[in-house]
């Protein structure tokens, strides 16, 4: 569904009420948090030191190294020696059938656990991350990759190795296992990977080697491949950032069935991926899971016949060979630019893992606080040498890109910031967010779920003080099935609010409201929703679980929807929205039950109502009929009551509404307009009572509200 943004007239005072699900990401009684920030940046370098004969140099300290950044001397604060040779012994071979296999209920994580100051978990340890790009491998290639990883874990792991397992399946990067030495657990995780998943982003070529599908002319496949490749590279970038949580040297063994750039269209993402890996101390070790390929001149049996002139001129055969080579060139570039090595044209895939294992020998971890505190995103060249040994050979990264402050973010940087914030276990709550989640039955299977978000306008009024004429609020969110863990729906939107003097004054006292809607099946879901002020870069996160009930199984009570409490019913044209969305508004209004006769009911979210305004109450009751039958038109009755300290202080007149005979659901919309000018200020319990004389059933809904002067 499309979304609308409005400036609401309800004040953000408290959040005591509840409809289907109401909450906020900060306690209203919590004190304001103040953050003291500095611009000190810790730079960590992994340095391999060898003498002129190639032997490792031991027993060096910080005073033995000379570090400069862009020619400026740096003061070394951290110098640790990682002694892998003394702690590396081949583990006993685990034969098939000897392992202790377990199926773990929760596999996927969202972050690599960082080391704490009290416990250095990976000191003198070799860190290897097995990364399976399921979207870039055919089922046979996936099987070979998994078998190679299993062989390595069974027979070639050493006591110094710590292995993590990561997966990309065209949707997200999952950390199936953090770094561990538990081989039984690693083997168990590999057993859970499904061969054949993640194939929806498989690349299609559009050249002389393309198959003749007999279809009419359509969209050029290369346009889709641009985005597929960008997603694969962005996933690698995400994995590198995850591994950057630990300072030690890390190798990412990248199993893929090739990765083909599309001219210069993917260069920006390729550079971003390499830069992220270098900054995180990660080297890529790509392994072409296709192995040694004896390729037919016109493609193998998985491809259809070309059916064009290229099969006679040789262009088709040349295109097949060129495409295969191009798919390996990108893997080679990733390895060469990050200090790794690619394994091509070999069926011994686990040999690539052993190469990455042997490449990490004894090294030093050197850290310093750079004297250049500018957060400009520019490249900083680093030079490291030994003070007393000019002939020593040192291996280290030659530089890095500095962090950026939000004011200097590009569009790609801003998008990446939102994606990273969405993945965090510890949500960012710089902005206060309140949310209400409701549900209304559309048919016997689906439910419309309107979601309303409110952000205090005073937190966005800072942009006007800075001289801005408008503020852009970015919204991003996803809904996941709690049981299956899959993303079932998502939203990506923004609101451009013009900051006139009148609007800025209004923002200081009123919240910004954003609403959207989804169509869901009954079940338990988790929603994570982010909002970002695009002027200041402040982010707010709201995360909660909610349940969509199956009202078809309600037998003891009258089935009802969520109950919406509101103090506003506004004309649709009063909402601030992008003109490009106007064409979608009529379609959305037809589905949303909160829109009636061109007016939209604005849920309160906070449950706070002014005594000089009207309290609107809306819900739907259902009288479902058997298949092929129309529901009875005998009316349902409902009324609203207010209680204070358990004593009824107000009761509305009962209304009678006949169910819609044209619908099998028998929808009966129940709406109340209650004047609060006779109600004293205070806290009340609002109760809605629904009665069905025909079925002799009833239902009651109750939630606390606040009436203010």
Coordinates of N, CA and C in Angstrom, one line a residue, residues 287-426:
X287 N 36.2 -18.6 -4.5 CA 36.3 -20.0 -5.0 C 35.2 -20.2 -6.1
X288 N 35.6 -20.5 -7.3 CA 34.6 -20.7 -8.3 C 34.1 -22.2 -8.1
X289 N 32.9 -22.2 -7.7 CA 32.3 -23.6 -7.3 C 31.9 -24.4 -8.6
X290 N 32.1 -23.8 -9.7 CA 31.8 -24.5 -11.0 C 32.9 -25.5 -11.2
X291 N 34.1 -25.3 -10.6 CA 35.2 -26.2 -10.8 C 35.8 -26.2 -12.2
X292 N 36.4 -27.3 -12.5 CA 37.0 -27.4 -13.9 C 35.9 -27.7 -14.9
X293 N 35.6 -26.8 -15.8 CA 34.5 -26.9 -16.7 C 34.9 -27.2 -18.1
X294 N 34.4 -28.3 -18.6 CA 34.6 -28.7 -20.0 C 33.4 -28.2 -20.7
X295 N 33.4 -27.0 -21.2 CA 32.2 -26.3 -21.7 C 32.0 -26.6 -23.2
X296 N 30.8 -26.9 -23.5 CA 30.4 -27.1 -24.9 C 30.4 -25.7 -25.6
X297 N 30.8 -25.7 -26.9 CA 30.9 -24.4 -27.6 C 29.7 -23.6 -27.5
X298 N 28.5 -24.2 -27.5 CA 27.2 -23.4 -27.6 C 26.5 -23.5 -26.2
X299 N 27.2 -23.9 -25.2 CA 26.5 -24.0 -23.9 C 26.1 -25.4 -23.5
X300 N 25.9 -25.6 -22.3 CA 25.6 -27.0 -21.8 C 24.1 -27.2 -21.9
X301 N 23.6 -28.4 -21.4 CA 22.2 -28.8 -21.5 C 21.3 -28.0 -20.7
X302 N 21.8 -27.1 -19.8 CA 20.9 -26.2 -19.0 C 20.4 -25.0 -19.8
X303 N 20.9 -24.8 -21.0 CA 20.5 -23.7 -21.9 C 19.8 -24.2 -23.1
X304 N 18.8 -23.3 -23.5 CA 18.1 -23.6 -24.7 C 18.9 -23.3 -26.0
X305 N 18.5 -23.7 -27.1 CA 19.2 -23.4 -28.4 C 19.1 -21.9 -28.7
X306 N 20.2 -21.3 -29.2 CA 20.3 -19.9 -29.5 C 19.3 -19.5 -30.6
X307 N 19.3 -20.3 -31.6 CA 18.3 -20.0 -32.7 C 18.6 -18.7 -33.4
X308 N 19.8 -18.2 -33.5 CA 20.1 -17.0 -34.2 C 21.3 -17.2 -35.1
X309 N 21.6 -16.1 -35.9 CA 22.7 -16.2 -36.8 C 24.1 -16.5 -36.2
X310 N 24.2 -16.2 -34.9 CA 25.5 -16.3 -34.2 C 26.0 -17.7 -34.1
X311 N 25.1 -18.7 -34.2 CA 25.6 -20.1 -34.2 C 26.3 -20.5 -35.5
X312 N 26.1 -19.7 -36.5 CA 26.8 -20.0 -37.8 C 28.1 -19.2 -38.0
X313 N 28.1 -18.0 -37.4 CA 29.3 -17.1 -37.6 C 30.3 -17.3 -36.5
X314 N 30.0 -18.1 -35.4 CA 30.9 -18.3 -34.3 C 30.8 -17.3 -33.2
X315 N 29.9 -16.3 -33.4 CA 29.6 -15.3 -32.4 C 29.1 -15.9 -31.1
X316 N 28.2 -16.9 -31.2 CA 27.6 -17.5 -30.1 C 28.6 -18.2 -29.2
X317 N 29.5 -19.0 -29.9 CA 30.6 -19.7 -29.2 C 31.5 -18.7 -28.5
X318 N 31.9 -17.6 -29.2 CA 32.8 -16.6 -28.6 C 32.1 -16.0 -27.4
X319 N 30.8 -15.7 -27.5 CA 30.1 -15.1 -26.4 C 30.0 -16.0 -25.2
X320 N 29.8 -17.3 -25.4 CA 29.8 -18.2 -24.2 C 31.2 -18.2 -23.5
X321 N 32.2 -18.2 -24.3 CA 33.6 -18.2 -23.7 C 33.8 -16.9 -23.0
X322 N 33.5 -15.8 -23.6 CA 33.7 -14.5 -23.0 C 32.9 -14.3 -21.7
X323 N 31.6 -14.7 -21.7 CA 30.8 -14.6 -20.5 C 31.4 -15.4 -19.4
X324 N 31.9 -16.6 -19.6 CA 32.5 -17.4 -18.6 C 33.8 -16.7 -18.0
X325 N 34.6 -16.1 -18.9 CA 35.8 -15.5 -18.4 C 35.5 -14.2 -17.7
X326 N 34.5 -13.4 -18.1 CA 34.1 -12.2 -17.4 C 33.6 -12.6 -16.0
X327 N 32.9 -13.7 -15.9 CA 32.4 -14.1 -14.6 C 33.5 -14.4 -13.6
X328 N 34.7 -14.7 -14.1 CA 35.8 -15.0 -13.2 C 36.7 -13.8 -13.0
X329 N 36.6 -12.8 -13.9 CA 37.5 -11.6 -13.8 C 37.1 -10.8 -12.6
X330 N 35.8 -10.7 -12.3 CA 35.4 -10.0 -11.1 C 35.8 -10.6 -9.8
X331 N 35.7 -11.9 -9.8 CA 36.2 -12.7 -8.6 C 37.7 -12.4 -8.4
X332 N 38.5 -12.4 -9.5 CA 39.9 -12.2 -9.5 C 40.2 -10.8 -8.9
X333 N 39.4 -9.8 -9.4 CA 39.6 -8.4 -8.9 C 39.3 -8.3 -7.4
X334 N 38.3 -8.9 -7.0 CA 37.9 -8.8 -5.5 C 39.1 -9.4 -4.7
X335 N 39.7 -10.5 -5.1 CA 40.8 -11.1 -4.4 C 42.0 -10.3 -4.5
X336 N 42.4 -9.8 -5.7 CA 43.6 -9.0 -5.8 C 43.6 -7.7 -5.1
X337 N 42.4 -7.1 -5.0 CA 42.3 -5.7 -4.4 C 42.2 -5.8 -2.9
X338 N 42.0 -7.0 -2.3 CA 41.9 -7.1 -0.8 C 42.9 -8.0 -0.2
X339 N 43.9 -8.5 -1.0 CA 45.0 -9.3 -0.5 C 44.7 -10.8 -0.5
X340 N 43.7 -11.2 -1.1 CA 43.4 -12.7 -1.2 C 43.8 -13.3 -2.5
X341 N 43.3 -14.5 -2.8 CA 43.7 -15.2 -4.0 C 42.5 -16.0 -4.4
X342 N 42.2 -16.0 -5.7 CA 41.0 -16.7 -6.3 C 41.4 -18.1 -6.7
X343 N 40.5 -19.0 -6.6 CA 40.7 -20.4 -7.0 C 39.8 -20.7 -8.2
X344 N 40.4 -20.9 -9.4 CA 39.6 -21.2 -10.6 C 39.9 -22.5 -11.1
X345 N 39.0 -23.1 -11.9 CA 39.3 -24.3 -12.7 C 39.9 -25.4 -11.9
X346 N 39.3 -25.7 -10.8 CA 39.8 -26.8 -9.9 C 38.6 -27.4 -9.3
X347 N 38.6 -28.7 -9.3 CA 37.5 -29.5 -8.6 C 37.8 -29.7 -7.1
X348 N 39.1 -29.4 -6.7 CA 39.5 -29.5 -5.3 C 39.2 -28.2 -4.6
X349 N 37.9 -28.0 -4.4 CA 37.5 -26.7 -3.9 C 38.0 -26.4 -2.5
X350 N 38.1 -27.5 -1.6 CA 38.6 -27.2 -0.3 C 40.1 -26.8 -0.3
X351 N 40.8 -27.0 -1.4 CA 42.2 -26.4 -1.5 C 42.2 -24.9 -1.4
X352 N 41.1 -24.3 -1.9 CA 41.0 -22.8 -1.8 C 40.9 -22.4 -0.4
X353 N 40.2 -23.2 0.4 CA 40.1 -22.8 1.9 C 41.4 -23.0 2.5
X354 N 42.2 -24.1 2.2 CA 43.5 -24.3 2.8 C 44.4 -23.2 2.4
X355 N 44.3 -22.7 1.2 CA 45.2 -21.5 0.8 C 44.9 -20.3 1.7
X356 N 43.6 -20.0 1.9 CA 43.3 -18.9 2.8 C 43.8 -19.2 4.3
X357 N 43.7 -20.4 4.7 CA 44.2 -20.8 6.0 C 45.7 -20.6 6.1
X358 N 46.5 -21.1 5.1 CA 47.9 -21.0 5.2 C 48.4 -19.5 5.0
X359 N 47.6 -18.7 4.4 CA 48.0 -17.3 4.1 C 48.1 -16.5 5.4
X360 N 47.3 -16.8 6.4 CA 47.3 -16.1 7.7 C 48.4 -16.7 8.6
X361 N 49.5 -16.1 8.6 CA 50.6 -16.5 9.5 C 50.7 -15.6 10.7
X362 N 51.8 -15.6 11.4 CA 52.0 -14.7 12.5 C 52.0 -13.3 12.0
X363 N 51.4 -12.4 12.8 CA 51.3 -11.0 12.4 C 51.1 -10.2 13.7
X364 N 51.3 -8.9 13.5 CA 51.1 -7.9 14.6 C 49.8 -7.1 14.3
X365 N 49.1 -6.8 15.4 CA 48.0 -5.9 15.3 C 48.4 -4.6 15.9
X366 N 48.4 -3.5 15.0 CA 48.9 -2.2 15.4 C 47.7 -1.2 15.4
X367 N 47.5 -0.5 16.4 CA 46.5 0.5 16.4 C 47.0 1.9 16.8
X368 N 46.4 2.9 16.2 CA 46.8 4.3 16.5 C 45.6 5.2 16.3
X369 N 45.5 6.3 17.1 CA 44.5 7.3 16.9 C 45.0 8.4 15.9
X370 N 44.4 8.4 14.8 CA 44.9 9.3 13.7 C 44.8 10.8 14.2
X371 N 45.8 11.5 13.8 CA 45.8 12.9 14.1 C 44.9 13.7 13.1
X372 N 44.5 13.1 12.0 CA 43.6 13.8 11.1 C 42.1 13.4 11.5
X373 N 41.5 14.3 12.1 CA 40.1 14.0 12.7 C 39.0 14.4 11.7
X374 N 39.4 14.9 10.5 CA 38.3 15.3 9.5 C 37.6 14.1 9.1
X375 N 36.3 14.1 9.1 CA 35.4 13.0 8.7 C 34.9 13.3 7.3
X376 N 35.9 13.3 6.3 CA 35.6 13.7 5.0 C 35.5 12.6 4.0
X377 N 35.7 11.3 4.4 CA 35.6 10.2 3.5 C 36.7 10.1 2.5
X378 N 37.8 10.9 2.7 CA 38.9 10.8 1.7 C 39.9 9.7 2.0
X379 N 40.7 9.3 1.0 CA 41.7 8.3 1.2 C 42.9 8.8 2.0
X380 N 43.3 7.9 3.0 CA 44.4 8.2 3.8 C 45.5 7.2 3.5
X381 N 46.7 7.6 3.1 CA 47.8 6.7 2.8 C 48.6 6.4 4.0
X382 N 48.8 5.1 4.3 CA 49.5 4.7 5.5 C 50.8 4.1 5.1
X383 N 51.8 4.4 5.9 CA 53.2 3.8 5.6 C 53.7 3.3 7.0
X384 N 54.2 2.0 7.0 CA 54.7 1.4 8.2 C 56.1 0.8 7.9
X385 N 57.0 1.1 8.8 CA 58.4 0.6 8.6 C 58.9 0.2 10.0
X386 N 60.0 -0.6 10.0 CA 60.8 -0.9 11.2 C 61.9 0.1 11.4
X387 N 62.0 0.6 12.6 CA 62.9 1.7 12.9 C 64.4 1.2 12.6
X388 N 64.7 0.0 13.0 CA 66.1 -0.4 13.0 C 66.4 -1.5 11.9
X389 N 65.5 -1.7 11.0 CA 65.7 -2.8 10.0 C 65.1 -2.3 8.7
X390 N 65.9 -1.7 7.8 CA 65.4 -1.2 6.6 C 65.1 -2.3 5.5
X391 N 65.7 -3.5 5.8 CA 65.6 -4.6 4.8 C 64.4 -5.5 5.2
X392 N 63.7 -5.3 6.3 CA 62.6 -6.1 6.6 C 61.5 -5.9 5.6
X393 N 60.7 -7.0 5.4 CA 59.6 -6.9 4.5 C 58.3 -6.9 5.3
X394 N 57.5 -5.9 5.1 CA 56.3 -5.7 5.9 C 55.1 -5.8 4.9
X395 N 54.1 -6.6 5.3 CA 52.8 -6.7 4.5 C 51.7 -6.0 5.4
X396 N 51.0 -5.1 4.8 CA 49.9 -4.4 5.5 C 49.1 -3.6 4.4
X397 N 47.9 -3.1 4.8 CA 47.1 -2.4 3.9 C 47.8 -1.0 3.7
X398 N 47.8 -0.5 2.5 CA 48.5 0.7 2.2 C 47.7 2.0 2.5
X399 N 46.5 1.9 2.9 CA 45.7 3.0 3.3 C 44.2 2.7 3.5
X400 N 43.4 3.7 3.8 CA 42.0 3.4 4.0 C 41.2 4.7 3.7
X401 N 39.9 4.6 3.6 CA 39.0 5.7 3.4 C 38.4 6.1 4.8
X402 N 38.6 7.4 5.1 CA 38.1 7.9 6.4 C 36.6 7.8 6.5
X403 N 36.0 7.9 7.7 CA 34.6 7.9 7.9 C 34.1 9.3 7.4
X404 N 32.8 9.3 7.2 CA 32.1 10.5 6.8 C 31.1 11.0 7.8
X405 N 31.0 12.3 8.0 CA 29.9 12.8 8.8 C 28.6 12.9 7.9
X406 N 27.5 12.9 8.5 CA 26.2 12.8 7.7 C 26.1 13.9 6.7
X407 N 26.6 15.1 7.0 CA 26.4 16.2 6.1 C 27.1 16.0 4.8
X408 N 28.1 15.0 4.7 CA 28.8 14.8 3.5 C 28.5 13.4 2.9
X409 N 27.4 12.8 3.4 CA 27.0 11.6 2.8 C 26.4 11.7 1.4
X410 N 26.7 10.8 0.5 CA 26.1 10.7 -0.8 C 24.8 9.9 -0.6
X411 N 24.1 9.9 -1.7 CA 22.8 9.1 -1.7 C 23.1 7.6 -1.4
X412 N 24.2 7.1 -1.9 CA 24.5 5.7 -1.6 C 24.9 5.5 -0.2
X413 N 25.6 6.5 0.4 CA 26.0 6.4 1.8 C 24.7 6.4 2.7
X414 N 23.8 7.3 2.4 CA 22.5 7.4 3.2 C 21.7 6.1 3.1
X415 N 21.7 5.5 1.9 CA 20.9 4.2 1.8 C 21.6 3.1 2.6
X416 N 22.9 3.1 2.6 CA 23.7 2.1 3.3 C 23.5 2.3 4.8
X417 N 23.4 3.6 5.3 CA 23.2 3.8 6.7 C 21.9 3.2 7.2
X418 N 20.8 3.4 6.4 CA 19.5 2.9 6.7 C 19.6 1.3 6.8
X419 N 20.2 0.7 5.8 CA 20.3 -0.7 5.7 C 21.1 -1.3 6.9
X420 N 22.2 -0.6 7.3 CA 22.9 -1.1 8.5 C 22.1 -0.9 9.7
X421 N 21.4 0.2 9.9 CA 20.6 0.5 11.1 C 19.5 -0.5 11.2
X422 N 18.9 -1.0 10.0 CA 17.8 -2.0 10.0 C 18.3 -3.3 10.5
X423 N 19.6 -3.6 10.4 CA 20.2 -4.9 10.8 C 20.7 -4.9 12.2
X424 N 20.8 -3.8 12.9 CA 21.4 -3.8 14.2 C 20.5 -4.5 15.2
X425 N 21.1 -5.3 16.1 CA 20.4 -5.9 17.2 C 20.0 -4.8 18.2
X426 N 21.0 -3.8 18.5 CA 20.7 -2.7 19.4 C 20.2 -1.6 18.6

